[in-house]
Amino acid sequence: MSEDFMPIKGMDHVEFYVGNARQAAHFYRTGFGFAHTAYSGLETGNRETASYVLEQGAIRLVLTAALGPDHPIARHAHLHGDGVGIIAMAVPDAARAYQEATKRGATGAIAPTAVEDEHGVYRYSAIRAYGDTLIKFVDRSDYHGPFAPGYAARSGAAQSGNGKFAHKGIGLAHIDHMVGNVELGAMNRWVKFFATTMGFSQLIHFDDEDISTEYSALMSKVMQDGTGKVKFPINEPAEGKKKSQIQEYLDYYYGPGVQHLALSTGDIVTAVTQLRDNGIEFLRVPNTYYEDLEERVGRIDEPIDKLADLGVLVDRDEEGYLLQIFTKPVEDRPTVFYEIIERHGSRGFGKGNFKALFEAIEREQDLRGNL
């Protein structure tokens, strides 16, 4: 077996560029149950941006806003609305990851950098991905402070050895996968990018026969790293009678970007009940979806009446089953949303639910006048 030239430990964090980081942090704390664990801003000597680090389980989100209109993050938020600016992966050597990716064709964005404070040395680098999204390589092996130099701890939180804060929240555990939307004809270029520059392999492929309704369609390929811990599905629109959800995203995000994060949980019923009580809105499928559910997917452990009440979808493959549900967009623009997923052996992405899900999305598009 050939050496893995891009070893990845897992997801380190996802950084959103937003218009108002304080208010966005409040939304994720009260809506999704995250804890505020670190902060960077004027009070910590940062004169350019304000950042709030939010954690739950192994999920770490960073919400960053510019403190002036000419900062690149301000321009990003103005163009795209609130959206993912950085996908950060934990690696054993940020300099080597950068060198390996760039020599294979990736465009460098941040050369290997080391920043030191009283907590140690924080090392990182970054390359460019689709649209204005950066992929960041982070090495924390010699850093033991609150997130990164320039950040102060919040919540009185004791940090674990890897700099993460153990907060169970409502039971969201880790990022299962992260989906990117790219323009028509670009999917295979980005599939090749992940394969060539980072050594990812293709896990699965869905074409417009798999993912279509009467009105719209899309195509998708799922790329994963060598460990299978990091999965990046890549979507592009397909020709249809009306505008697909992917094209709607591209129109309102003004280019390619991250469409949704799938957050894993071990108890989707409890998590979604809490999310709903916290005001998070979900897409709904017709109640007829549940009438012959066990005939379609076989026996499951969860009570179907409860799944129907919440709107949770179920799908099965040869390895097991999964439960999933999708929020409505969490921004004013119909762009970023979240998936909550619980896996019972299945490594799929809910292929059996695509038609019902897409019809639900199209109903929302129609309400927005965008179908």
C-alpha positions as a Python dict, from the first residue, in 0.01 Angstrom:
ca = {
    (1, 'M'): (0, 0, 0),
    (2, 'S'): (136, 344, -92),
    (3, 'E'): (209, 596, 182),
    (4, 'D'): (-69, 842, 268),
    (5, 'F'): (96, 1170, 167),
    (6, 'M'): (-184, 1368, 332),
    (7, 'P'): (-257, 1209, 673),
    (8, 'I'): (-556, 1379, 836),
    (9, 'K'): (-653, 1338, 1200),
    (10, 'G'): (-1004, 1473, 1149),
    (11, 'M'): (-1193, 1801, 1136),
    (12, 'D'): (-1036, 2073, 1350),
    (13, 'H'): (-1293, 2350, 1302),
    (14, 'V'): (-1520, 2524, 1053),
    (15, 'E'): (-1497, 2902, 1039),
    (16, 'F'): (-1793, 3110, 926),
    (17, 'Y'): (-1746, 3465, 803),
    (18, 'V'): (-2048, 3657, 926),
    (19, 'G'): (-2186, 4010, 948),
    (20, 'N'): (-2232, 4009, 1327),
    (21, 'A'): (-2039, 3741, 1514),
    (22, 'R'): (-2187, 3822, 1855),
    (23, 'Q'): (-2542, 3770, 1732),
    (24, 'A'): (-2450, 3462, 1529),
    (25, 'A'): (-2287, 3311, 1839),
    (26, 'H'): (-2605, 3374, 2036),
    (27, 'F'): (-2805, 3186, 1770),
    (28, 'Y'): (-2580, 2881, 1783),
    (29, 'R'): (-2572, 2879, 2162),
    (30, 'T'): (-2947, 2911, 2218),
    (31, 'G'): (-3062, 2728, 1906),
    (32, 'F'): (-2810, 2446, 1862),
    (33, 'G'): (-2681, 2411, 2219),
    (34, 'F'): (-2317, 2506, 2161),
    (35, 'A'): (-2094, 2639, 2438),
    (36, 'H'): (-1888, 2956, 2391),
    (37, 'T'): (-1534, 2844, 2474),
    (38, 'A'): (-1297, 3109, 2338),
    (39, 'Y'): (-1300, 3466, 2207),
    (40, 'S'): (-1077, 3698, 2009),
    (41, 'G'): (-1152, 4067, 1962),
    (42, 'L'): (-1074, 4415, 2081),
    (43, 'E'): (-1052, 4296, 2443),
    (44, 'T'): (-777, 4047, 2351),
    (45, 'G'): (-581, 4292, 2138),
    (46, 'N'): (-733, 4197, 1801),
    (47, 'R'): (-805, 4526, 1623),
    (48, 'E'): (-937, 4375, 1296),
    (49, 'T'): (-1186, 4095, 1369),
    (50, 'A'): (-1404, 3946, 1641),
    (51, 'S'): (-1424, 3566, 1666),
    (52, 'Y'): (-1637, 3343, 1886),
    (53, 'V'): (-1537, 2976, 1923),
    (54, 'L'): (-1834, 2746, 1987),
    (55, 'E'): (-1807, 2378, 2077),
    (56, 'Q'): (-2026, 2075, 2126),
    (57, 'G'): (-1894, 1721, 2138),
    (58, 'A'): (-1609, 1714, 1883),
    (59, 'I'): (-1769, 1993, 1673),
    (60, 'R'): (-1593, 2327, 1677),
    (61, 'L'): (-1737, 2629, 1494),
    (62, 'V'): (-1567, 2967, 1473),
    (63, 'L'): (-1781, 3271, 1391),
    (64, 'T'): (-1577, 3567, 1271),
    (65, 'A'): (-1683, 3920, 1175),
    (66, 'A'): (-1466, 4206, 1052),
    (67, 'L'): (-1444, 4525, 1258),
    (68, 'G'): (-1418, 4746, 950),
    (69, 'P'): (-1572, 4756, 601),
    (70, 'D'): (-1248, 4710, 405),
    (71, 'H'): (-1138, 4385, 568),
    (72, 'P'): (-1151, 4078, 336),
    (73, 'I'): (-1393, 3908, 577),
    (74, 'A'): (-1628, 4207, 549),
    (75, 'R'): (-1615, 4178, 171),
    (76, 'H'): (-1678, 3801, 193),
    (77, 'A'): (-1985, 3853, 413),
    (78, 'H'): (-2112, 4134, 189),
    (79, 'L'): (-2088, 3918, -123),
    (80, 'H'): (-2192, 3578, 10),
    (81, 'G'): (-2390, 3655, 324),
    (82, 'D'): (-2295, 3451, 631),
    (83, 'G'): (-2110, 3146, 505),
    (84, 'V'): (-1818, 2909, 553),
    (85, 'G'): (-1485, 3078, 486),
    (86, 'I'): (-1253, 2808, 618),
    (87, 'I'): (-1269, 2429, 645),
    (88, 'A'): (-990, 2339, 888),
    (89, 'M'): (-850, 1989, 921),
    (90, 'A'): (-618, 1862, 1193),
    (91, 'V'): (-291, 1728, 1052),
    (92, 'P'): (35, 1609, 1207),
    (93, 'D'): (242, 1857, 1003),
    (94, 'A'): (85, 2172, 855),
    (95, 'A'): (395, 2265, 656),
    (96, 'R'): (423, 1925, 494),
    (97, 'A'): (49, 1916, 415),
    (98, 'Y'): (84, 2252, 239),
    (99, 'Q'): (391, 2142, 45),
    (100, 'E'): (234, 1813, -64),
    (101, 'A'): (-90, 1980, -177),
    (102, 'T'): (71, 2269, -362),
    (103, 'K'): (325, 2056, -546),
    (104, 'R'): (30, 1850, -673),
    (105, 'G'): (-147, 2155, -811),
    (106, 'A'): (-331, 2321, -522),
    (107, 'T'): (-315, 2701, -503),
    (108, 'G'): (-156, 2821, -182),
    (109, 'A'): (-350, 3073, 28),
    (110, 'I'): (-153, 3088, 357),
    (111, 'A'): (208, 2971, 360),
    (112, 'P'): (313, 2756, 657),
    (113, 'T'): (292, 2977, 965),
    (114, 'A'): (385, 2926, 1331),
    (115, 'V'): (243, 3152, 1605),
    (116, 'E'): (368, 3124, 1962),
    (117, 'D'): (233, 3237, 2299),
    (118, 'E'): (259, 3118, 2658),
    (119, 'H'): (54, 2806, 2568),
    (120, 'G'): (292, 2681, 2298),
    (121, 'V'): (322, 2694, 1920),
    (122, 'Y'): (20, 2686, 1687),
    (123, 'R'): (104, 2589, 1328),
    (124, 'Y'): (-117, 2625, 1022),
    (125, 'S'): (-131, 2674, 646),
    (126, 'A'): (-408, 2691, 384),
    (127, 'I'): (-493, 2621, 22),
    (128, 'R'): (-779, 2744, -197),
    (129, 'A'): (-1083, 2526, -263),
    (130, 'Y'): (-1408, 2595, -451),
    (131, 'G'): (-1526, 2954, -468),
    (132, 'D'): (-1377, 3168, -190),
    (133, 'T'): (-1347, 2872, 49),
    (134, 'L'): (-1011, 2791, 207),
    (135, 'I'): (-895, 2452, 331),
    (136, 'K'): (-674, 2505, 634),
    (137, 'F'): (-424, 2258, 779),
    (138, 'V'): (-385, 2289, 1157),
    (139, 'D'): (-119, 2128, 1378),
    (140, 'R'): (-193, 2159, 1752),
    (141, 'S'): (62, 1906, 1872),
    (142, 'D'): (265, 2179, 2046),
    (143, 'Y'): (-25, 2407, 2142),
    (144, 'H'): (-241, 2369, 2455),
    (145, 'G'): (-422, 2700, 2492),
    (146, 'P'): (-779, 2816, 2428),
    (147, 'F'): (-815, 2752, 2052),
    (148, 'A'): (-524, 2963, 1919),
    (149, 'P'): (-291, 3251, 2011),
    (150, 'G'): (-486, 3573, 2046),
    (151, 'Y'): (-789, 3395, 2196),
    (152, 'A'): (-904, 3405, 2557),
    (153, 'A'): (-1097, 3121, 2721),
    (154, 'R'): (-1468, 3164, 2793),
    (155, 'S'): (-1718, 2972, 3008),
    (156, 'G'): (-1445, 2898, 3261),
    (157, 'A'): (-1383, 2593, 3046),
    (158, 'A'): (-1108, 2347, 3121),
    (159, 'Q'): (-949, 2253, 2789),
    (160, 'S'): (-875, 1892, 2706),
    (161, 'G'): (-534, 1791, 2573),
    (162, 'N'): (-623, 1863, 2210),
    (163, 'G'): (-755, 2209, 2288),
    (164, 'K'): (-1117, 2100, 2264),
    (165, 'F'): (-1380, 2166, 2526),
    (166, 'A'): (-1595, 1870, 2633),
    (167, 'H'): (-1949, 2004, 2613),
    (168, 'K'): (-2232, 1762, 2538),
    (169, 'G'): (-2492, 2028, 2463),
    (170, 'I'): (-2797, 1862, 2312),
    (171, 'G'): (-2599, 1557, 2198),
    (172, 'L'): (-2448, 1669, 1867),
    (173, 'A'): (-2123, 1472, 1850),
    (174, 'H'): (-1915, 1538, 1538),
    (175, 'I'): (-1927, 1657, 1176),
    (176, 'D'): (-2037, 1359, 968),
    (177, 'H'): (-1984, 1529, 630),
    (178, 'M'): (-1977, 1873, 470),
    (179, 'V'): (-2138, 1941, 132),
    (180, 'G'): (-2012, 2185, -129),
    (181, 'N'): (-2213, 2326, -419),
    (182, 'V'): (-2028, 2410, -741),
    (183, 'E'): (-2140, 2541, -1077),
    (184, 'L'): (-2266, 2325, -1365),
    (185, 'G'): (-1976, 2132, -1518),
    (186, 'A'): (-1735, 2189, -1227),
    (187, 'M'): (-1804, 1883, -1010),
    (188, 'N'): (-1552, 1653, -1179),
    (189, 'R'): (-1282, 1921, -1165),
    (190, 'W'): (-1320, 1943, -787),
    (191, 'V'): (-1339, 1565, -753),
    (192, 'K'): (-1003, 1553, -931),
    (193, 'F'): (-871, 1833, -708),
    (194, 'F'): (-942, 1640, -386),
    (195, 'A'): (-804, 1318, -535),
    (196, 'T'): (-487, 1469, -678),
    (197, 'T'): (-388, 1730, -420),
    (198, 'M'): (-506, 1558, -101),
    (199, 'G'): (-526, 1189, -184),
    (200, 'F'): (-901, 1160, -131),
    (201, 'S'): (-1095, 879, -297),
    (202, 'Q'): (-1448, 870, -434),
    (203, 'L'): (-1686, 696, -197),
    (204, 'I'): (-2010, 720, -394),
    (205, 'H'): (-2169, 885, -697),
    (206, 'F'): (-2526, 1001, -748),
    (207, 'D'): (-2644, 1114, -1090),
    (208, 'D'): (-2955, 1298, -1201),
    (209, 'E'): (-3144, 968, -1223),
    (210, 'D'): (-3086, 918, -849),
    (211, 'I'): (-3150, 1277, -740),
    (212, 'S'): (-3437, 1423, -935),
    (213, 'T'): (-3802, 1525, -921),
    (214, 'E'): (-4045, 1629, -1189),
    (215, 'Y'): (-3888, 1975, -1186),
    (216, 'S'): (-3523, 1968, -1093),
    (217, 'A'): (-3215, 1749, -1050),
    (218, 'L'): (-2856, 1749, -933),
    (219, 'M'): (-2547, 1532, -950),
    (220, 'S'): (-2321, 1454, -655),
    (221, 'K'): (-1994, 1275, -583),
    (222, 'V'): (-1868, 1203, -232),
    (223, 'M'): (-1494, 1232, -165),
    (224, 'Q'): (-1330, 1102, 153),
    (225, 'D'): (-984, 1096, 306),
    (226, 'G'): (-785, 781, 370),
    (227, 'T'): (-936, 723, 715),
    (228, 'G'): (-1297, 782, 607),
    (229, 'K'): (-1335, 1039, 886),
    (230, 'V'): (-1354, 1339, 652),
    (231, 'K'): (-1620, 1332, 380),
    (232, 'F'): (-1687, 1608, 128),
    (233, 'P'): (-1984, 1551, -105),
    (234, 'I'): (-1969, 1784, -406),
    (235, 'N'): (-2292, 1882, -583),
    (236, 'E'): (-2356, 2045, -917),
    (237, 'P'): (-2692, 2134, -1075),
    (238, 'A'): (-2834, 1921, -1354),
    (239, 'E'): (-3067, 2031, -1631),
    (240, 'G'): (-3436, 2029, -1531),
    (241, 'K'): (-3765, 2197, -1605),
    (242, 'K'): (-3713, 2448, -1327),
    (243, 'K'): (-3432, 2584, -1106),
    (244, 'S'): (-3264, 2326, -883),
    (245, 'Q'): (-3183, 2390, -517),
    (246, 'I'): (-2814, 2392, -616),
    (247, 'Q'): (-2866, 2672, -869),
    (248, 'E'): (-3071, 2865, -614),
    (249, 'Y'): (-2779, 2838, -370),
    (250, 'L'): (-2528, 2950, -635),
    (251, 'D'): (-2747, 3246, -731),
    (252, 'Y'): (-2782, 3372, -372),
    (253, 'Y'): (-2435, 3281, -245),
    (254, 'Y'): (-2290, 3442, -559),
    (255, 'G'): (-2071, 3145, -638),
    (256, 'P'): (-1967, 2803, -510),
    (257, 'G'): (-1942, 2729, -140),
    (258, 'V'): (-2040, 2506, 150),
    (259, 'Q'): (-2411, 2422, 133),
    (260, 'H'): (-2459, 2225, 455),
    (261, 'L'): (-2292, 2060, 749),
    (262, 'A'): (-2419, 1721, 864),
    (263, 'L'): (-2392, 1687, 1242),
    (264, 'S'): (-2393, 1339, 1391),
    (265, 'T'): (-2585, 1242, 1703),
    (266, 'G'): (-2643, 920, 1895),
    (267, 'D'): (-3003, 1014, 1976),
    (268, 'I'): (-3173, 1202, 1695),
    (269, 'V'): (-3515, 1200, 1860),
    (270, 'T'): (-3389, 1382, 2170),
    (271, 'A'): (-3163, 1617, 1972),
    (272, 'V'): (-3427, 1719, 1718),
    (273, 'T'): (-3692, 1758, 1988),
    (274, 'Q'): (-3460, 2000, 2169),
    (275, 'L'): (-3367, 2182, 1849),
    (276, 'R'): (-3732, 2226, 1759),
    (277, 'D'): (-3810, 2351, 2110),
    (278, 'N'): (-3519, 2597, 2069),
    (279, 'G'): (-3680, 2742, 1757),
    (280, 'I'): (-3483, 2564, 1483),
    (281, 'E'): (-3707, 2505, 1180),
    (282, 'F'): (-3694, 2184, 977),
    (283, 'L'): (-3810, 2075, 634),
    (284, 'R'): (-4121, 1856, 643),
    (285, 'V'): (-4224, 1568, 419),
    (286, 'P'): (-4590, 1461, 381),
    (287, 'N'): (-4720, 1229, 654),
    (288, 'T'): (-4781, 964, 386),
    (289, 'Y'): (-4403, 909, 392),
    (290, 'Y'): (-4447, 721, 723),
    (291, 'E'): (-4746, 501, 628),
    (292, 'D'): (-4540, 208, 494),
    (293, 'L'): (-4202, 305, 640),
    (294, 'E'): (-4107, -33, 792),
    (295, 'E'): (-4215, -211, 474),
    (296, 'R'): (-3967, 5, 284),
    (297, 'V'): (-3674, 14, 525),
    (298, 'G'): (-3727, -282, 756),
    (299, 'R'): (-3740, -289, 1133),
    (300, 'I'): (-3588, 6, 1318),
    (301, 'D'): (-3540, 73, 1689),
    (302, 'E'): (-3708, 415, 1698),
    (303, 'P'): (-4087, 464, 1734),
    (304, 'I'): (-4227, 560, 1396),
    (305, 'D'): (-4494, 787, 1546),
    (306, 'K'): (-4219, 994, 1710),
    (307, 'L'): (-4020, 1012, 1386),
    (308, 'A'): (-4336, 1123, 1205),
    (309, 'D'): (-4403, 1389, 1466),
    (310, 'L'): (-4053, 1532, 1422),
    (311, 'G'): (-4023, 1474, 1047),
    (312, 'V'): (-3716, 1248, 1070),
    (313, 'L'): (-3640, 1044, 754),
    (314, 'V'): (-3509, 685, 746),
    (315, 'D'): (-3304, 500, 486),
    (316, 'R'): (-3136, 159, 476),
    (317, 'D'): (-2851, 9, 276),
    (318, 'E'): (-2670, -324, 293),
    (319, 'E'): (-2476, -216, 602),
    (320, 'G'): (-2758, -82, 817),
    (321, 'Y'): (-2986, 218, 842),
    (322, 'L'): (-2966, 588, 912),
    (323, 'L'): (-3198, 860, 1035),
    (324, 'Q'): (-3171, 1215, 904),
    (325, 'I'): (-3347, 1550, 900),
    (326, 'F'): (-3263, 1883, 740),
    (327, 'T'): (-3313, 2233, 876),
    (328, 'K'): (-3448, 2516, 669),
    (329, 'P'): (-3178, 2768, 569),
    (330, 'V'): (-3032, 2934, 879),
    (331, 'E'): (-2957, 3259, 694),
    (332, 'D'): (-3184, 3513, 527),
    (333, 'R'): (-3048, 3395, 193),
    (334, 'P'): (-3149, 3039, 91),
    (335, 'T'): (-2794, 2913, 130),
    (336, 'V'): (-2650, 2740, 440),
    (337, 'F'): (-2847, 2476, 631),
    (338, 'Y'): (-2780, 2179, 859),
    (339, 'E'): (-2847, 1807, 855),
    (340, 'I'): (-2882, 1606, 1176),
    (341, 'I'): (-2790, 1241, 1121),
    (342, 'E'): (-2781, 923, 1330),
    (343, 'R'): (-2616, 616, 1180),
    (344, 'H'): (-2690, 253, 1263),
    (345, 'G'): (-2429, 86, 1043),
    (346, 'S'): (-2522, 263, 721),
    (347, 'R'): (-2245, 459, 553),
    (348, 'G'): (-2478, 605, 291),
    (349, 'F'): (-2636, 946, 252),
    (350, 'G'): (-3008, 869, 244),
    (351, 'K'): (-3050, 789, -126),
    (352, 'G'): (-3399, 650, -62),
    (353, 'N'): (-3507, 985, 79),
    (354, 'F'): (-3383, 1203, -204),
    (355, 'K'): (-3713, 1233, -388),
    (356, 'A'): (-3920, 1314, -77),
    (357, 'L'): (-3655, 1555, 47),
    (358, 'F'): (-3618, 1735, -283),
    (359, 'E'): (-3991, 1777, -316),
    (360, 'A'): (-3993, 1934, 31),
    (361, 'I'): (-3711, 2168, -73),
    (362, 'E'): (-3898, 2259, -391),
    (363, 'R'): (-4205, 2354, -187),
    (364, 'E'): (-3985, 2595, 8),
    (365, 'Q'): (-3829, 2727, -314),
    (366, 'D'): (-4177, 2787, -453),
    (367, 'L'): (-4269, 2990, -142),
    (368, 'R'): (-3960, 3203, -204),
    (369, 'G'): (-4051, 3248, -571),
    (370, 'N'): (-3731, 3070, -678),
    (371, 'L'): (-3849, 2740, -827),
}
